[in-house]
CSV table of N, CA, C and O in Angstrom, one decimal:
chain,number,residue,atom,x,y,z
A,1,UNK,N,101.6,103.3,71.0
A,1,UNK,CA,101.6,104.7,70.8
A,1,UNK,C,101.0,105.4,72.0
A,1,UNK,O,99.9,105.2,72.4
A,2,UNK,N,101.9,106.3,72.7
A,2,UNK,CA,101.4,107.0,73.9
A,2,UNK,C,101.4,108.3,73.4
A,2,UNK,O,102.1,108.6,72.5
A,3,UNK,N,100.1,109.4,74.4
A,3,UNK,CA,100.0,110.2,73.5
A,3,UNK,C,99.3,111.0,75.4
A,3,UNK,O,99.5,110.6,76.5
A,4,UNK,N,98.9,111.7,75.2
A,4,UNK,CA,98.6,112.9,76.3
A,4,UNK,C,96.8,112.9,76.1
A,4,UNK,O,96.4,113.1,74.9
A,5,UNK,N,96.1,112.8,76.8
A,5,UNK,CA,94.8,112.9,76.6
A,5,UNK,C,94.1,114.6,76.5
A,5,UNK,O,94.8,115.6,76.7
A,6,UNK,N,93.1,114.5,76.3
A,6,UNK,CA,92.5,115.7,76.6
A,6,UNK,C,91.4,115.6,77.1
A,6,UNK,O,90.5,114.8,76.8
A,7,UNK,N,91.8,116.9,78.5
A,7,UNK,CA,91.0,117.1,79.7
A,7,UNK,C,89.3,116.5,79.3
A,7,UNK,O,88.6,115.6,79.8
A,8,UNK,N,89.0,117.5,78.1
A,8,UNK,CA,87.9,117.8,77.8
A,8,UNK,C,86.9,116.6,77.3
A,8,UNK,O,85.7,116.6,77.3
A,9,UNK,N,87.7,115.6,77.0
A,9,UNK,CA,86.7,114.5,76.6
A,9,UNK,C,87.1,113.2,77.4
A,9,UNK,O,86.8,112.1,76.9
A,10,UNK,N,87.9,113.3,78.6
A,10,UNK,CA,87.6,112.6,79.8
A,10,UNK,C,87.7,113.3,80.8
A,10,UNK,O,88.3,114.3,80.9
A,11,UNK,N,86.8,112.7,81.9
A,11,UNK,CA,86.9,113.1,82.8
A,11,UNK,C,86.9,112.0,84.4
A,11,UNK,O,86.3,111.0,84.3
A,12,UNK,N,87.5,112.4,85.8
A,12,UNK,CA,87.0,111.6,86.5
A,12,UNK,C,86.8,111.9,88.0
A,12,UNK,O,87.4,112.6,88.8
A,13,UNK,N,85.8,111.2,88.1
A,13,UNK,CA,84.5,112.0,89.3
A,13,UNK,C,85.6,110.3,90.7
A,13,UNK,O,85.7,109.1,90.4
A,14,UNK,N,85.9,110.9,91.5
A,14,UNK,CA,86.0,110.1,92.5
A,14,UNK,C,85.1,110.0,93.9
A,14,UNK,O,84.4,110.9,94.3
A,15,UNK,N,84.9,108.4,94.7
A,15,UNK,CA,84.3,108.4,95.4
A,15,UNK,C,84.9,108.2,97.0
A,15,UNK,O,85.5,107.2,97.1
A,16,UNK,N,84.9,109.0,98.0
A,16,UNK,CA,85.4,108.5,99.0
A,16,UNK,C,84.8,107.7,99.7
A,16,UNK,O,83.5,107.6,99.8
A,17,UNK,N,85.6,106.8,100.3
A,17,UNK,CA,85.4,105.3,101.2
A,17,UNK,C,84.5,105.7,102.6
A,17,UNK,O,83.6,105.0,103.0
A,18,UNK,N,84.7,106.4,103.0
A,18,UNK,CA,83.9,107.1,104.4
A,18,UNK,C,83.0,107.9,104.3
A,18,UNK,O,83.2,109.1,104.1
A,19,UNK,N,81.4,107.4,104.5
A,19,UNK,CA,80.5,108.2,104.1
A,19,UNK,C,79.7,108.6,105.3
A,19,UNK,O,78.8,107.8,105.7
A,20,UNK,N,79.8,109.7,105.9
A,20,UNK,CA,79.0,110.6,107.2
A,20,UNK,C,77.9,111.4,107.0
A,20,UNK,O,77.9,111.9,105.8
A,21,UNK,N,76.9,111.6,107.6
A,21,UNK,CA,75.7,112.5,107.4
A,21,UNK,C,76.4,114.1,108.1
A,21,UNK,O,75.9,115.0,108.9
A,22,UNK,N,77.6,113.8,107.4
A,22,UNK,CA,78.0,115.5,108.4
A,22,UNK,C,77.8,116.3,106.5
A,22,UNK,O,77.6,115.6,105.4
A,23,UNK,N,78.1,117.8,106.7
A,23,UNK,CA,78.3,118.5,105.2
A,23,UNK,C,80.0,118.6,104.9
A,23,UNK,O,80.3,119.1,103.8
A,24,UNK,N,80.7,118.3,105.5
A,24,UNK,CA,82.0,118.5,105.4
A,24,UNK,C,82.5,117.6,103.6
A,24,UNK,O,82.3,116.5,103.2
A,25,UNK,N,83.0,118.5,103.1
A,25,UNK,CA,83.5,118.4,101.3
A,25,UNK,C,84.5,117.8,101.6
A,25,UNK,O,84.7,118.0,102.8
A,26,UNK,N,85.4,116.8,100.9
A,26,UNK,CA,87.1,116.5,101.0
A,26,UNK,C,86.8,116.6,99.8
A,26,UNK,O,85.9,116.0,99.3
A,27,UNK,N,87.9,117.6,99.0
A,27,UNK,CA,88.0,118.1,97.6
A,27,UNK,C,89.3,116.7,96.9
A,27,UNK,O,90.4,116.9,97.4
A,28,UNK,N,89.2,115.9,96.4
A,28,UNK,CA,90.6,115.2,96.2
A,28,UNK,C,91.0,115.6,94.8
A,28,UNK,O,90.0,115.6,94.0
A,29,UNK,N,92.1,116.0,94.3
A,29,UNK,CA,93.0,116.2,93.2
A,29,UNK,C,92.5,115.6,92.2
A,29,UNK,O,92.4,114.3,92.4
A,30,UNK,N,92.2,116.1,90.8
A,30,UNK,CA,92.6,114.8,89.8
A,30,UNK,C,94.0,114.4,89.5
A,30,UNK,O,95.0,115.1,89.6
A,31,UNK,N,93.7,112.9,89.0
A,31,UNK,CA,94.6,112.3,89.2
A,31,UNK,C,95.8,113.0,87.6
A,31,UNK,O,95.4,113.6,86.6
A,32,UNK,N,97.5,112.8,87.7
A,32,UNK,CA,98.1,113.6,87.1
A,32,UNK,C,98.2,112.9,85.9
A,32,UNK,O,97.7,111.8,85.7
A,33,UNK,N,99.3,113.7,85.0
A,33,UNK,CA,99.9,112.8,84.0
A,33,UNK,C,98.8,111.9,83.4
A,33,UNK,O,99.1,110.7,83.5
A,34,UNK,N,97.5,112.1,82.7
A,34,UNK,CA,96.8,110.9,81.9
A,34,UNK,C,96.9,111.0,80.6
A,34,UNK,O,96.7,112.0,79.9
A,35,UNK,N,97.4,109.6,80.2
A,35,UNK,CA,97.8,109.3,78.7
A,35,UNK,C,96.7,108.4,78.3
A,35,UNK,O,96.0,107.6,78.9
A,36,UNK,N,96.9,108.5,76.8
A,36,UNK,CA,96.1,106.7,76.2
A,36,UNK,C,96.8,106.4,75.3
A,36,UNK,O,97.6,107.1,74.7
A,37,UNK,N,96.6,105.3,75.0
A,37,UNK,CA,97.4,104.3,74.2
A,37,UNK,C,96.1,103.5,73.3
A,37,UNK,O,95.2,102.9,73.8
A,38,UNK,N,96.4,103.8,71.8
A,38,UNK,CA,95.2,102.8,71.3
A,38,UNK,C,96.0,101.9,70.7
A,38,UNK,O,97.1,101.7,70.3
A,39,UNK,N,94.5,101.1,71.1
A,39,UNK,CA,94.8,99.4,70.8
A,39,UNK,C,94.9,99.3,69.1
A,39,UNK,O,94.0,99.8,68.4
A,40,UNK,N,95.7,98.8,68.5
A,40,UNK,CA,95.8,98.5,67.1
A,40,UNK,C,94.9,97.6,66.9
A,40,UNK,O,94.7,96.8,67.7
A,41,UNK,N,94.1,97.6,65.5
A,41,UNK,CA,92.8,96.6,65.1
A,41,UNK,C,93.5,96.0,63.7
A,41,UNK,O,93.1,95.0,63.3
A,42,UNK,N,94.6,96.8,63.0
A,42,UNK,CA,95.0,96.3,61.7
A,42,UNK,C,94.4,97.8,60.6
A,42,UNK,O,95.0,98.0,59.6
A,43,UNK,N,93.7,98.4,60.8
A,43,UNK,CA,92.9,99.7,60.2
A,43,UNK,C,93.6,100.5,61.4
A,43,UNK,O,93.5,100.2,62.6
A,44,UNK,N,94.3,101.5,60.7
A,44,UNK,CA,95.1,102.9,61.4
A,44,UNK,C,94.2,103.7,61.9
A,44,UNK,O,94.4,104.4,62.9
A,45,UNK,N,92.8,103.7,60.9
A,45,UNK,CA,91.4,104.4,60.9
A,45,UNK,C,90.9,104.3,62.2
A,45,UNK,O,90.7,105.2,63.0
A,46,UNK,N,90.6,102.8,62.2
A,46,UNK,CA,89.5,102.5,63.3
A,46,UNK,C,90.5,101.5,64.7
A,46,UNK,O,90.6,100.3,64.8
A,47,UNK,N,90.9,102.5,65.5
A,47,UNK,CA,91.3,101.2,66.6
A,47,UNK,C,90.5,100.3,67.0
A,47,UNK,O,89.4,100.2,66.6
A,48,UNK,N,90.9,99.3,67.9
A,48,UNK,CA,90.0,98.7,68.3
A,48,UNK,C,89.4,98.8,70.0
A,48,UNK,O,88.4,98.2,70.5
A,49,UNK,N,90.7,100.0,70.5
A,49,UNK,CA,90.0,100.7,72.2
A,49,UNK,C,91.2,101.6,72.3
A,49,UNK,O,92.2,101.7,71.6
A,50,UNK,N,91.0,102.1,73.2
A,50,UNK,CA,91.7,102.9,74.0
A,50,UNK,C,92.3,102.5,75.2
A,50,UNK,O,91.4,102.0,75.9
A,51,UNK,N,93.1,102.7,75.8
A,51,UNK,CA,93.5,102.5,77.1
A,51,UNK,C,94.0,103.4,77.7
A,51,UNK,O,95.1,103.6,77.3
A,52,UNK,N,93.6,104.3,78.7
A,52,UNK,CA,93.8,105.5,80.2
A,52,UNK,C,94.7,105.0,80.4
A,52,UNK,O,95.0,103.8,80.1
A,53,UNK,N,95.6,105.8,81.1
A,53,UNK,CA,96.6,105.4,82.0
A,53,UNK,C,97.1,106.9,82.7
A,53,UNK,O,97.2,108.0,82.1
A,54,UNK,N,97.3,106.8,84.2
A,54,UNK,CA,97.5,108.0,85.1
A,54,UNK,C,97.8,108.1,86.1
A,54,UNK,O,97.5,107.0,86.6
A,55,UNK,N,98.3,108.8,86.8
A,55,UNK,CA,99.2,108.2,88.6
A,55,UNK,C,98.2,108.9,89.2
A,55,UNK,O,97.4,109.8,89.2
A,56,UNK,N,99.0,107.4,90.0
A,56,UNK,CA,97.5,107.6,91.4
A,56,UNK,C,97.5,108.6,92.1
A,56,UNK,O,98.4,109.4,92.0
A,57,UNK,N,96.7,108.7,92.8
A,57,UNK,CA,95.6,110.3,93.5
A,57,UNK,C,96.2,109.6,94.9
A,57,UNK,O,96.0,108.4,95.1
A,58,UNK,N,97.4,110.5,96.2
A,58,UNK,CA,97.7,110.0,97.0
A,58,UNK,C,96.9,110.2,98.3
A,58,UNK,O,97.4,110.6,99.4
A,59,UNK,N,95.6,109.9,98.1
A,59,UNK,CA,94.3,110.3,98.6
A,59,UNK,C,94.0,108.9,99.3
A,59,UNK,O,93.7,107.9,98.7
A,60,UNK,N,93.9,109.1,101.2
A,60,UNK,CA,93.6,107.5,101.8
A,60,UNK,C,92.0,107.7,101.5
A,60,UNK,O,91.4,106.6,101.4
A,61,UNK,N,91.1,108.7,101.3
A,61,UNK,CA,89.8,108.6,101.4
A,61,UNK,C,89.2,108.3,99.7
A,61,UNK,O,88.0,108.3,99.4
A,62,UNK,N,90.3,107.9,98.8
A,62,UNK,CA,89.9,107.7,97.0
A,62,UNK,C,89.6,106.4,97.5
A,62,UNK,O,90.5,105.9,98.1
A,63,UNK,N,88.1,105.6,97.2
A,63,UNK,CA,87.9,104.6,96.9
A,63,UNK,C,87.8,104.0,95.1
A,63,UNK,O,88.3,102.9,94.9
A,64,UNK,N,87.3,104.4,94.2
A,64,UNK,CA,87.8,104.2,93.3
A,64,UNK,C,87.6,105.6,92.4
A,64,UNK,O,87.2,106.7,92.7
A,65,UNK,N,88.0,105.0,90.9
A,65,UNK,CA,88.1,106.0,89.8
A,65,UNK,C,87.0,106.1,89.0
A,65,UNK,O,86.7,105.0,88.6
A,66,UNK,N,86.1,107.2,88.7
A,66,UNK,CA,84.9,106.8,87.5
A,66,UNK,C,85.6,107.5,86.2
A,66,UNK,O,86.2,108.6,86.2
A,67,UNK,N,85.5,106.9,85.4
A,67,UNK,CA,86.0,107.5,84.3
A,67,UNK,C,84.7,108.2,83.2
A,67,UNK,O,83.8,107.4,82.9
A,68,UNK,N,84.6,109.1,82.9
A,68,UNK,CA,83.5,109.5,81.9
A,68,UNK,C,83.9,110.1,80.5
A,68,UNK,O,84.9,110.9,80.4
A,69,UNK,N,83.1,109.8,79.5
A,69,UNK,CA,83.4,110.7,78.1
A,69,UNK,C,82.7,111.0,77.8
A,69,UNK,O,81.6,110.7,78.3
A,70,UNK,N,82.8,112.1,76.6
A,70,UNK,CA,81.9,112.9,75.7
A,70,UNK,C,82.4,112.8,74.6
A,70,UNK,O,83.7,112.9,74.5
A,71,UNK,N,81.8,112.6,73.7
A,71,UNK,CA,82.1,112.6,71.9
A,71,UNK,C,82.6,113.8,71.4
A,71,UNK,O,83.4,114.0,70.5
A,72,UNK,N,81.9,115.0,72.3
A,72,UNK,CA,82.5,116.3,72.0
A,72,UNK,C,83.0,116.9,73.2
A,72,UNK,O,83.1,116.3,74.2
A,73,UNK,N,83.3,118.5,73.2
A,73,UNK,CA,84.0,118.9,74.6
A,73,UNK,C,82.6,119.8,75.1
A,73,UNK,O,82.7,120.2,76.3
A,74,UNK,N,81.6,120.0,74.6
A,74,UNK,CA,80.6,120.9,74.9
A,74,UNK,C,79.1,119.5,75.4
A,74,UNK,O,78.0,119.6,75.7
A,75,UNK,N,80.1,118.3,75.1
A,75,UNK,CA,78.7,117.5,75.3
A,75,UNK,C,78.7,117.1,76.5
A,75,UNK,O,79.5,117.6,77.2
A,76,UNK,N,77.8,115.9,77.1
A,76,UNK,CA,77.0,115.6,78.0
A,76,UNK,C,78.3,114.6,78.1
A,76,UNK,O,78.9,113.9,77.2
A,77,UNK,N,78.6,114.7,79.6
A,77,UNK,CA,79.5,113.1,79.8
A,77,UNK,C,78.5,111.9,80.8
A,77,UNK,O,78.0,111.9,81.9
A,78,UNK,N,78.7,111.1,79.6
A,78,UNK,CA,78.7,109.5,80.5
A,78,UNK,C,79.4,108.7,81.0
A,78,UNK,O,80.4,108.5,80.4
A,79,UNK,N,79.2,108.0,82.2
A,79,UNK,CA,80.0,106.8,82.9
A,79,UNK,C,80.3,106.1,82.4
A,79,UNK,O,79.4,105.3,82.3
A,80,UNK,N,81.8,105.6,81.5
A,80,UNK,CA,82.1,104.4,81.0
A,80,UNK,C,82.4,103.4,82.1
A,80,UNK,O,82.3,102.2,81.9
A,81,UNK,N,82.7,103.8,83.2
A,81,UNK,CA,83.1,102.8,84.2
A,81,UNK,C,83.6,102.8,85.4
A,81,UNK,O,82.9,103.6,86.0
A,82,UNK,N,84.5,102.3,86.1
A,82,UNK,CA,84.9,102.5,87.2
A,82,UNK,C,85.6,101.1,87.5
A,82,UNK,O,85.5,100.0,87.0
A,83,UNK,N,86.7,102.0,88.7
A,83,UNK,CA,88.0,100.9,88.1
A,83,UNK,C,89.3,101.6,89.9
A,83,UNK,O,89.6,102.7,90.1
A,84,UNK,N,89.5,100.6,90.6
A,84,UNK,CA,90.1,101.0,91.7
A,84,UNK,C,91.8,100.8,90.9
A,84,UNK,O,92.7,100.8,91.7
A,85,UNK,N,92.2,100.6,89.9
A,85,UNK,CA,93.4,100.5,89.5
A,85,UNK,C,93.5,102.2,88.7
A,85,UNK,O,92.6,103.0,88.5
A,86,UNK,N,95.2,102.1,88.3
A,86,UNK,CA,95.1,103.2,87.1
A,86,UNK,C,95.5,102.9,86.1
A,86,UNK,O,96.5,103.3,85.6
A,87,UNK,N,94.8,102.4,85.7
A,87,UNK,CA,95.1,102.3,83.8
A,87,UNK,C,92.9,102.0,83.5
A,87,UNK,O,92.3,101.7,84.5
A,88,UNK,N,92.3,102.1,82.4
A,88,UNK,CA,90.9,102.0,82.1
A,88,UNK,C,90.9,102.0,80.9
A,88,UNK,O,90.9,103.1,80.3
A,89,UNK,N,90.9,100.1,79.9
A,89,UNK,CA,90.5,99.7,78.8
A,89,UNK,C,88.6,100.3,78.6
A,89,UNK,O,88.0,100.1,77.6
């Protein structure tokens, strides 16, 4: 089952590979098109994960992806992880 995510309860913060003591920003794109797919557990209720999936950021300075969630859209996001591929069980 693929389905279209929402913005609001992921999000992802990227890191560039080149790190200078100058102030200069490189703003990179998020990445497009992100879907998930949940994992079937046998209960329709309770999956057993989710899986991201999204095209890559055509960015030489993206060293990897952090992926973050919130339970809600007004809440606090945390780091689930980080992952130089695009897809994130």
């Amino acid at each position: 089952m693929l389905r279209r995510f929402s913005p609001l309860l992921v999000l992802f913060a990227f890191a560039a590979c080149n790190h200078t003591t100058t102030s200069v920003v490189t703003r990179i794109s998020a990445p497009a098109n992100l879907t998930y797919d949940l994992r079937p557990s046998g209960d329709p209720n309770a999956p057993a994960g989710i899986r991201l999936t999204w095209d890559a950021v055509p960015d030489q300075d993206l060293a990897v992806y952090n992926v973050y969630s919130s339970a809600t859209g007004t809440g606090t996001f945390d780091l689930r992880g980080s992952t130089t591929s695009t897809t994130f069980d």
